[in-house]
Amino acid sequence: MATGKEESSVVHGEAQKAVTECDAPKKKGRNKFAIACTVLASMNSILLGYDDGVMSGAAIYIKEDLKINDIQVEILVGILSVYSLIGSAAAGRISDWIGRRYTIVLASVFFFIGALLMGFATNYAFLMVGRFVAGIGVGYALMIAPVYTAEVSPASSRGFLTSLPEVFINSGVLLGYVSNYAFSKLPTNLGWRFMLGIGAVPSVFLALVVLAMPESPRWLVMQGQLGLAKRVLDKTSDSKEESQLRLADIKAAAGIPEECTDDVVAVPKRSHGEGVWRELFIFPTPSVRRVLIAAVGIHFFQQASGIDAVVFYSPRIFEKVGIKNDNDKLLATVAVGFVRTGFVLVATYLLDRIGRRPLLLTSVAGMIFSLAALGMGLTVIDHSDTKLIWAVALCLCAVLSFAAFFSIGMGPITWVYSSEIFPLRLRAQGCSIGVGVNRVTSGVLSMTFLSLYKAITIGGAFFLFSGIALVGWIFFYTWLPETQGRTLEDMEILFTHSNWKKSSTNDTSGNSNDNINGQIQLGTNG
């Protein structure tokens, strides 16, 4: 069965090569319609970012107003990640059922209700109910935005477009920090309620604008709507030829004969999601097993390397450094937000130019050294009776450099990579597994950080994160192939090859068309 697939890919690869060579001289800009669609879908990710950012400051005032202890603060901060597991687990199947677009709308509805509940919360239990509802919405948004974006994007700019959810997550974090600072002047019992409740406003806008975008062409093919899928592909592809090739690839992945050109066709049962979990976990092919390990690994290391400790607890870190005033702490967190947002924009520019692997490995290497520097600075401050300016400066620079290195690679590439490597029949559920691992790791880290740093010191905690990031770098170097410029339907062949490093190094140009030729060579060598 696998051999047949590879032979088919060889034949199709030759045709694709011919078309690519014909298209090569025509250099086009980015597809504006595809950009508009992915921007609208990715904006949903702002909800997660806002909640992450705003809770870092709101927790200061919630603790004071509701008279809760550090354990309750940890649970309050991190529990949203655990609750979002329900949303991400359900989103895969629901998005296959009602479509990618309406799943995005559903995410906004859940977050709207959750934000209102948190804003009107009268006690800790009420607040936790709001966190539960908002968490479901966040789980939906985290899974579906990258999936929709990957399925709409042409291969030449998929890295740029699929990184947009991370851009909006970082924008949301920044808005949350700004909201903290803006409402910190209100009375304590009102300030944190406005910080959390105001998140309901963008969710209404997002739910409405999503209705203006088309459904994913891959989902339409899975439903047998070939006519509609073709029209969407014509608008979101860089050329007519690319649209035809994408449609042929998707039809093959969905089990629809290539010669079938009807607008509406009957789709084989397997393309509706039956047996997906069995294929992922019980009887996976070697390539599917490798894809699954890659997706789970990149999501685990993204969170285990400590990003949420910095996002959620930056006021605590700055307090440890010596910044005691609440307003000054919040201003410092705003600076972190600006750095993250600025550098993730740089990442969107570089992803389709230098590739996923170089950016990811550089990013994680920078994170390792930044975390080690932060650990050293905090340890020195902890053991000193006097204020050491150099150690304070080292800690501040390390926090900002960690945020920058994370945002230029590890942050966006996690979502880009995991959304593009799964085969069509497994994509929705496969991505939901990755998101599930991401949220579990985030929740565990967020709900244990205060206890961890009390047990091994705050400097020791960041030395631990630095060690985890080092293990992550080794995993990425040995396990993750380059996916730049390759079609989504070609990923299974890429992950089947044992000599992918050699194949990847043959293609060093960074030009999209050259990368596609590299992809076709990989297919024809199978």
Coordinates of C-alpha atoms in Angstrom, one line a residue:
M1 CA 0.0 0.0 0.0
A2 CA 2.8 2.4 1.0
T3 CA 4.7 1.4 -2.2
G4 CA 1.7 2.3 -4.4
K5 CA 1.5 5.7 -2.7
E6 CA 5.1 6.4 -3.4
E7 CA 4.8 5.3 -7.1
S8 CA 1.8 7.6 -7.5
S9 CA 3.8 10.4 -6.0
V10 CA 6.6 9.7 -8.5
V11 CA 4.3 10.1 -11.4
H12 CA 2.6 13.1 -9.9
G13 CA 6.0 14.5 -9.0
E14 CA 7.1 14.5 -12.6
A15 CA 4.0 16.4 -13.7
Q16 CA 4.4 18.8 -10.8
K17 CA 8.1 19.4 -11.8
A18 CA 7.1 20.2 -15.4
V19 CA 4.5 22.7 -14.2
T20 CA 6.9 24.2 -11.7
E21 CA 9.6 24.7 -14.3
C22 CA 7.0 26.4 -16.6
D23 CA 6.0 28.7 -13.7
A24 CA 9.5 29.5 -12.5
P25 CA 10.1 32.7 -14.6
K26 CA 6.9 34.3 -13.4
K27 CA 7.7 35.8 -10.0
K28 CA 4.6 36.9 -8.2
G29 CA 3.9 38.6 -5.0
R30 CA 2.0 37.0 -2.1
N31 CA -1.6 35.9 -2.8
K32 CA -3.7 38.7 -1.2
F33 CA -6.9 36.6 -1.0
A34 CA -5.0 33.8 0.9
I35 CA -3.5 36.4 3.2
A36 CA -6.9 37.9 4.0
C37 CA -8.4 34.5 4.8
T38 CA -5.5 33.5 7.0
V39 CA -5.5 36.8 8.8
L40 CA -9.2 36.5 9.7
A41 CA -8.7 32.9 10.9
S42 CA -5.6 33.7 12.8
M43 CA -7.1 36.6 14.7
N44 CA -8.9 34.1 16.8
S45 CA -5.6 33.3 18.4
I46 CA -5.6 36.8 20.0
L47 CA -8.0 35.4 22.6
L48 CA -5.4 33.0 24.0
G49 CA -2.7 35.6 24.0
Y50 CA -5.0 38.2 25.7
D51 CA -5.9 35.7 28.5
D52 CA -2.3 34.7 29.0
G53 CA -1.1 38.3 29.2
V54 CA -3.9 39.8 31.2
M55 CA -3.8 37.1 33.9
S56 CA -0.1 37.8 34.7
G57 CA -1.1 41.2 36.1
A58 CA -4.7 40.5 37.1
A59 CA -3.5 37.7 39.4
I60 CA -1.8 40.4 41.6
Y61 CA -5.1 42.1 42.3
I62 CA -7.2 38.9 42.4
K63 CA -4.9 37.6 45.2
E64 CA -5.4 40.8 47.1
D65 CA -9.1 41.2 46.5
L66 CA -10.2 37.6 47.0
K67 CA -7.6 36.8 49.7
I68 CA -6.3 33.7 48.0
N69 CA -2.9 32.0 48.6
D70 CA -0.1 31.2 46.1
I71 CA -1.4 27.6 45.4
Q72 CA -4.7 29.1 44.4
V73 CA -3.0 31.6 42.2
E74 CA -1.0 28.9 40.5
I75 CA -4.2 26.9 39.8
L76 CA -6.1 30.0 38.6
V77 CA -3.3 30.9 36.2
G78 CA -2.6 27.5 34.8
I79 CA -6.0 25.8 34.9
L80 CA -7.1 27.5 31.6
S81 CA -4.5 25.4 29.8
V82 CA -5.9 22.2 31.3
Y83 CA -9.5 23.2 30.5
S84 CA -8.5 24.0 26.9
L85 CA -7.7 20.3 26.5
I86 CA -11.4 19.7 26.3
G87 CA -11.7 22.2 23.4
S88 CA -8.7 21.0 21.5
A89 CA -9.7 17.3 21.9
A90 CA -13.2 18.0 20.6
A91 CA -12.2 20.5 17.9
G92 CA -10.6 17.9 15.6
R93 CA -13.7 15.9 15.2
I94 CA -16.1 18.9 15.3
S95 CA -14.1 20.7 12.6
D96 CA -14.4 17.6 10.4
W97 CA -18.1 17.6 11.1
I98 CA -19.2 21.3 10.8
G99 CA -16.2 22.7 9.0
R100 CA -13.1 24.7 9.9
R101 CA -14.9 28.1 9.6
Y102 CA -17.8 27.4 12.0
T103 CA -15.4 25.8 14.5
I104 CA -13.6 29.2 14.6
V105 CA -16.9 30.9 15.3
L106 CA -17.6 28.4 18.1
A107 CA -14.3 29.2 19.7
S108 CA -15.3 32.9 19.8
V109 CA -18.7 32.1 21.3
F110 CA -17.1 30.1 24.2
F111 CA -14.5 32.7 24.9
F112 CA -17.2 35.5 24.9
I113 CA -19.2 33.7 27.5
G114 CA -16.1 32.8 29.6
A115 CA -14.8 36.4 29.6
L116 CA -18.2 37.7 30.8
L117 CA -18.3 35.1 33.6
M118 CA -14.8 36.0 34.7
G119 CA -15.6 39.8 34.6
F120 CA -18.7 39.4 36.8
A121 CA -17.1 36.8 39.1
T122 CA -18.0 37.4 42.8
N123 CA -15.7 34.7 44.3
Y124 CA -12.9 32.2 43.4
A125 CA -15.3 29.4 42.5
F126 CA -17.3 31.7 40.1
L127 CA -14.0 32.8 38.6
M128 CA -13.0 29.2 38.0
V129 CA -16.2 28.5 36.1
G130 CA -15.4 31.4 33.8
R131 CA -11.9 30.0 33.3
F132 CA -13.4 26.6 32.4
V133 CA -15.7 28.1 29.6
A134 CA -13.0 30.4 28.3
G135 CA -10.6 27.4 28.3
I136 CA -12.8 25.4 25.9
G137 CA -12.8 28.4 23.5
V138 CA -9.1 28.7 23.7
G139 CA -8.7 25.0 22.9
Y140 CA -10.8 25.3 19.8
A141 CA -8.9 28.4 18.7
L142 CA -5.5 26.8 19.2
M143 CA -6.3 23.8 17.1
I144 CA -8.3 25.2 14.3
A145 CA -6.5 28.5 13.3
P146 CA -3.3 26.8 12.2
V147 CA -5.1 23.9 10.5
Y148 CA -7.3 26.3 8.5
T149 CA -4.4 28.5 7.6
A150 CA -2.2 25.6 6.4
E151 CA -5.1 24.2 4.3
V152 CA -5.7 27.5 2.6
S153 CA -2.1 28.7 2.0
P154 CA -0.2 28.1 -1.2
A155 CA 3.1 26.3 -0.5
S156 CA 5.3 29.3 -1.5
S157 CA 4.0 31.4 1.5
R158 CA 2.6 28.7 3.9
G159 CA 5.3 29.4 6.5
F160 CA 4.5 33.1 6.6
L161 CA 0.7 32.6 6.7
T162 CA 0.8 29.7 9.2
S163 CA 2.9 31.7 11.6
L164 CA 0.2 34.4 11.7
P165 CA -1.7 32.7 14.7
E166 CA 1.5 33.1 16.7
V167 CA 1.7 36.8 15.7
F168 CA -1.8 37.3 17.0
I169 CA -1.1 35.3 20.2
N170 CA 1.8 37.7 20.9
S171 CA -0.4 40.7 20.0
G172 CA -3.0 39.4 22.4
V173 CA -0.3 39.0 25.2
L174 CA 0.7 42.6 24.5
L175 CA -2.9 43.8 24.7
G176 CA -3.3 41.9 28.0
Y177 CA -0.2 43.6 29.4
V178 CA -1.5 47.0 28.3
S179 CA -4.9 46.2 29.7
N180 CA -3.2 45.4 33.1
Y181 CA -1.5 48.7 33.1
A182 CA -4.6 50.7 31.9
F183 CA -7.0 49.3 34.5
S184 CA -4.5 49.1 37.4
K185 CA -5.5 52.6 38.4
L186 CA -9.1 51.5 39.2
P187 CA -10.1 50.3 42.7
T188 CA -8.7 46.7 43.3
N189 CA -12.1 45.1 43.2
L190 CA -13.0 46.6 39.8
G191 CA -9.6 46.7 38.1
W192 CA -9.1 42.9 37.6
R193 CA -12.7 42.4 36.6
F194 CA -12.3 45.0 33.8
M195 CA -9.0 43.4 32.8
L196 CA -10.7 40.0 32.3
G197 CA -14.2 41.0 31.2
I198 CA -13.0 43.3 28.4
G199 CA -11.8 40.2 26.5
A200 CA -15.5 39.6 25.5
V201 CA -15.4 42.6 23.1
P202 CA -13.0 41.2 20.4
S203 CA -14.6 37.8 20.5
V204 CA -17.8 39.2 19.1
F205 CA -16.0 41.0 16.3
L206 CA -14.0 37.9 15.5
A207 CA -17.1 35.6 15.3
L208 CA -18.7 38.0 12.8
V209 CA -15.7 38.6 10.5
V210 CA -14.9 34.9 10.2
L211 CA -18.2 34.4 8.3
A212 CA -16.7 36.5 5.5
M213 CA -14.0 34.0 4.7
P214 CA -14.4 30.8 2.6
E215 CA -14.3 27.2 3.9
S216 CA -11.1 25.3 3.7
P217 CA -10.7 23.7 0.3
R218 CA -9.5 20.4 1.9
W219 CA -12.5 20.2 4.1
L220 CA -14.8 20.9 1.1
V221 CA -13.1 18.0 -0.8
M222 CA -13.6 15.7 2.2
Q223 CA -17.3 16.5 1.9
G224 CA -17.3 15.8 -1.8
Q225 CA -17.8 19.6 -2.7
L226 CA -15.3 19.6 -5.6
G227 CA -16.8 22.6 -7.4
L228 CA -16.6 24.8 -4.3
A229 CA -13.1 23.5 -3.4
K230 CA -11.9 24.3 -6.9
R231 CA -13.2 27.9 -6.7
V232 CA -11.4 28.5 -3.4
L233 CA -8.2 26.9 -4.7
D234 CA -8.3 29.2 -7.8
K235 CA -8.4 32.2 -5.5
T236 CA -5.8 31.1 -2.9
S237 CA -3.2 29.6 -5.3
D238 CA -0.4 31.5 -7.0
S239 CA -1.3 30.2 -10.4
K240 CA -4.0 28.2 -12.3
E241 CA -1.6 25.3 -12.6
E242 CA -0.9 25.2 -8.9
S243 CA -4.6 25.2 -8.2
Q244 CA -5.1 22.2 -10.4
L245 CA -2.2 20.4 -8.8
R246 CA -3.4 21.2 -5.3
L247 CA -6.9 19.9 -6.2
A248 CA -5.4 16.7 -7.7
D249 CA -3.3 16.1 -4.6
I250 CA -6.2 16.7 -2.2
K251 CA -8.5 14.4 -4.2
A252 CA -5.9 11.6 -4.1
A253 CA -5.5 12.0 -0.3
A254 CA -9.3 11.9 0.1
G255 CA -9.6 8.8 -2.1
I256 CA -11.4 10.5 -5.0
P257 CA -10.4 9.4 -8.5
E258 CA -8.4 12.0 -10.4
E259 CA -10.6 11.7 -13.5
C260 CA -13.7 12.7 -11.4
T261 CA -14.6 16.3 -12.2
D262 CA -18.2 16.6 -11.0
D263 CA -19.0 19.5 -8.7
V264 CA -20.5 17.2 -6.1
V265 CA -19.3 13.6 -5.6
A266 CA -19.7 10.7 -3.1
V267 CA -16.7 10.6 -0.8
P268 CA -15.2 7.3 0.5
K269 CA -16.1 6.7 4.2
R270 CA -12.5 6.8 5.4
S271 CA -12.1 10.5 4.6
H272 CA -14.7 11.5 7.2
G273 CA -12.5 10.5 10.1
E274 CA -13.4 6.9 10.8
G275 CA -10.4 4.9 12.0
V276 CA -8.2 8.0 12.4
W277 CA -7.3 7.2 16.1
R278 CA -6.5 3.6 15.2
E279 CA -4.2 4.8 12.3
L280 CA -2.5 7.3 14.6
F281 CA -1.9 5.1 17.7
I282 CA -2.6 1.4 17.1
F283 CA -1.4 0.7 13.6
P284 CA 0.6 3.7 12.4
T285 CA 2.9 3.5 9.4
P286 CA 6.5 4.4 10.1
S287 CA 6.0 7.9 8.5
V288 CA 2.8 8.5 10.5
R289 CA 4.6 7.4 13.7
R290 CA 7.5 9.8 13.0
V291 CA 5.1 12.7 12.2
L292 CA 3.2 12.1 15.4
I293 CA 6.5 12.0 17.5
A294 CA 7.6 15.2 15.7
A295 CA 4.3 17.0 16.5
V296 CA 4.2 15.9 20.1
G297 CA 7.9 16.7 20.6
I298 CA 7.8 20.2 19.3
H299 CA 4.7 21.1 21.3
F300 CA 6.1 19.6 24.5
F301 CA 9.5 21.4 24.2
Q302 CA 7.8 24.7 23.3
Q303 CA 6.1 24.8 26.7
A304 CA 8.5 22.8 28.8
S305 CA 11.3 25.3 28.1
G306 CA 9.6 27.8 30.3
I307 CA 7.8 30.4 28.2
D308 CA 4.7 30.4 30.4
A309 CA 6.8 31.0 33.5
V310 CA 8.0 34.2 31.9
V311 CA 4.5 35.2 30.5
F312 CA 2.5 34.5 33.6
Y313 CA 5.0 35.2 36.3
S314 CA 7.1 38.0 34.9
P315 CA 5.8 40.4 37.7
R316 CA 7.2 37.9 40.2
I317 CA 10.5 37.7 38.3
F318 CA 10.8 41.5 38.2
E319 CA 10.0 41.7 41.9
K320 CA 12.8 39.2 42.6
V321 CA 15.1 41.3 40.6
G322 CA 14.3 44.4 42.7
I323 CA 11.3 46.1 41.1
K324 CA 8.8 46.5 43.9
N325 CA 6.2 49.0 42.6
D326 CA 3.2 47.3 40.9
N327 CA 3.1 49.9 38.1
D328 CA 6.8 49.4 37.4
K329 CA 6.3 45.7 37.2
L330 CA 3.5 46.0 34.8
L331 CA 5.5 48.4 32.6
A332 CA 8.3 45.9 32.5
T333 CA 5.9 43.2 31.4
V334 CA 4.7 45.6 28.6
A335 CA 8.3 45.8 27.4
V336 CA 8.4 41.9 27.2
G337 CA 5.2 42.0 25.2
F338 CA 6.6 44.5 22.7
V339 CA 9.7 42.4 22.3
R340 CA 7.7 39.2 21.6
T341 CA 5.4 40.9 19.2
G342 CA 8.2 42.6 17.3
F343 CA 10.4 39.5 16.9
V344 CA 7.5 37.3 15.9
L345 CA 6.9 39.7 13.0
V346 CA 10.6 39.2 12.0
A347 CA 9.9 35.4 12.1
T348 CA 7.0 35.7 9.6
Y349 CA 9.4 37.4 7.2
L350 CA 12.1 34.8 7.5
L351 CA 10.1 31.5 7.6
D352 CA 9.7 31.1 3.9
R353 CA 13.1 32.6 3.1
I354 CA 15.5 30.6 5.3
G355 CA 13.3 27.6 6.2
R356 CA 12.0 26.1 9.5
R357 CA 15.0 24.2 10.7
P358 CA 17.7 27.0 10.7
L359 CA 15.3 29.4 12.4
L360 CA 14.2 26.8 15.0
L361 CA 17.7 25.7 15.9
T362 CA 18.9 29.2 16.2
S363 CA 15.9 30.2 18.3
V364 CA 16.3 27.3 20.7
A365 CA 20.1 27.9 21.0
G366 CA 19.4 31.5 22.0
M367 CA 16.8 30.4 24.5
I368 CA 19.3 28.0 26.2
F369 CA 21.8 30.7 26.8
S370 CA 19.2 33.3 27.8
L371 CA 17.6 30.9 30.4
A372 CA 21.1 30.0 31.8
A373 CA 22.0 33.7 32.1
L374 CA 18.6 34.4 33.8
G375 CA 19.2 31.5 36.2
M376 CA 22.7 32.8 37.0
G377 CA 21.6 36.4 37.5
L378 CA 18.7 35.4 39.8
T379 CA 21.0 33.0 41.8
V380 CA 23.5 35.8 42.4
I381 CA 20.8 38.2 43.5
D382 CA 19.4 35.5 45.8
H383 CA 22.7 35.1 47.5
S384 CA 23.7 38.7 47.8
D385 CA 22.8 41.1 50.6
T386 CA 23.4 44.2 48.4
K387 CA 21.8 45.2 45.2
L388 CA 24.1 44.3 42.3
I389 CA 23.4 46.5 39.3
W390 CA 25.1 44.1 36.9
A391 CA 23.1 41.1 38.0
V392 CA 19.8 43.1 37.7
A393 CA 20.8 44.3 34.2
L394 CA 21.7 40.7 33.3
C395 CA 18.3 39.4 34.4
L396 CA 16.4 42.1 32.6
C397 CA 18.4 41.5 29.4
A398 CA 18.0 37.7 29.7
V399 CA 14.2 38.0 30.0
L400 CA 14.0 40.2 27.0
S401 CA 16.4 38.1 24.9
F402 CA 14.6 34.9 25.9
A403 CA 11.3 36.5 24.7
A404 CA 13.0 37.6 21.5
F405 CA 14.6 34.2 20.7
F406 CA 11.4 32.3 21.5
S407 CA 9.3 34.6 19.3
I408 CA 11.7 34.4 16.3
G409 CA 11.5 30.7 16.0
M410 CA 10.2 28.3 18.7
G411 CA 6.9 30.2 19.1
P412 CA 5.6 30.4 15.5
I413 CA 7.4 27.4 14.1
T414 CA 5.6 25.0 16.6
W415 CA 2.2 25.9 15.1
V416 CA 3.5 26.1 11.5
Y417 CA 5.3 22.8 11.6
S418 CA 2.7 20.7 13.4
S419 CA -0.2 22.0 11.2
E420 CA 1.6 21.1 7.9
I421 CA 3.1 17.7 8.5
F422 CA 0.0 15.5 9.1
P423 CA -1.6 13.8 6.1
L424 CA -5.1 15.2 5.2
R425 CA -7.0 12.2 6.6
L426 CA -5.2 12.7 10.0
R427 CA -4.7 16.4 10.1
A428 CA -7.5 17.6 12.4
Q429 CA -7.1 14.9 15.0
G430 CA -3.3 14.9 14.7
C431 CA -3.2 18.6 15.4
S432 CA -5.6 18.3 18.3
I433 CA -3.1 15.8 19.9
G434 CA -0.3 18.3 19.5
V435 CA -2.4 21.1 21.0
G436 CA -3.4 18.7 23.8
V437 CA 0.3 18.0 24.7
N438 CA 1.0 21.8 24.5
R439 CA -1.8 22.6 26.9
V440 CA -1.0 19.8 29.4
T441 CA 2.6 20.9 29.5
S442 CA 1.6 24.6 29.8
G443 CA -0.9 23.8 32.6
V444 CA 1.6 21.7 34.6
L445 CA 4.3 24.3 34.3
S446 CA 2.0 27.2 35.1
M447 CA 0.4 25.5 38.1
T448 CA 3.8 24.4 39.6
F449 CA 6.2 27.2 38.9
L450 CA 5.8 29.0 42.2
S451 CA 6.1 25.7 44.1
L452 CA 9.1 24.7 41.9
Y453 CA 11.0 27.9 42.5
K454 CA 10.4 27.7 46.3
A455 CA 11.7 24.1 46.2
I456 CA 14.9 24.6 44.0
T457 CA 15.1 28.5 44.1
I458 CA 14.0 30.7 41.2
G459 CA 17.5 30.6 39.6
G460 CA 17.4 26.8 39.8
A461 CA 14.1 26.7 38.0
F462 CA 15.5 28.6 35.1
F463 CA 18.6 26.4 35.0
L464 CA 16.2 23.5 34.7
F465 CA 14.3 25.1 31.8
S466 CA 17.7 25.8 30.1
G467 CA 18.5 22.0 30.4
I468 CA 15.1 21.1 28.9
A469 CA 15.7 23.5 26.0
L470 CA 19.0 21.8 25.4
V471 CA 17.4 18.4 25.1
G472 CA 14.8 20.0 22.8
W473 CA 17.6 21.3 20.5
I474 CA 19.1 17.9 20.2
F475 CA 15.6 16.4 19.4
F476 CA 14.9 19.0 16.7
Y477 CA 18.3 18.6 15.1
T478 CA 18.0 14.8 14.9
W479 CA 14.3 14.3 14.2
L480 CA 12.8 17.2 12.3
P481 CA 13.3 17.5 8.5
E482 CA 12.9 20.8 6.6
T483 CA 9.4 21.3 5.2
Q484 CA 9.8 24.7 3.5
G485 CA 8.2 24.8 0.1
R486 CA 6.8 21.3 0.1
T487 CA 3.1 20.7 -0.5
L488 CA 1.0 19.4 2.4
E489 CA 0.2 16.2 0.5
D490 CA 4.0 15.4 0.0
M491 CA 4.8 15.4 3.8
E492 CA 4.2 11.6 4.2
I493 CA 6.9 10.9 1.6
L494 CA 9.2 13.4 3.3
F495 CA 8.9 11.7 6.7
T496 CA 9.3 8.2 5.1
H497 CA 12.9 9.1 3.9
S498 CA 15.6 8.1 6.3
N499 CA 18.2 10.4 4.5
W500 CA 16.1 13.6 4.7
K501 CA 19.1 15.6 6.0
K502 CA 21.1 14.8 2.8
S503 CA 18.0 15.7 0.7
S504 CA 17.5 18.9 2.6
T505 CA 21.1 20.1 2.3
N506 CA 20.9 19.7 -1.5
D507 CA 18.4 22.6 -1.5
T508 CA 20.0 25.6 0.1
S509 CA 18.6 28.4 -2.1
G510 CA 15.7 29.7 0.0
N511 CA 13.8 30.4 -3.2
S512 CA 10.3 28.9 -3.2
N513 CA 10.5 27.4 -6.6
D514 CA 13.9 25.8 -5.9
N515 CA 12.4 24.3 -2.8
I516 CA 9.5 22.9 -4.7
N517 CA 12.0 21.3 -7.1
G518 CA 13.8 19.8 -4.1
Q519 CA 10.5 18.4 -3.0
I520 CA 9.9 16.8 -6.3
Q521 CA 13.3 15.3 -6.3
L522 CA 12.6 13.8 -2.9
G523 CA 9.4 12.3 -4.3
T524 CA 11.0 10.9 -7.4
N525 CA 13.8 9.3 -5.5
G526 CA 11.4 7.2 -3.4

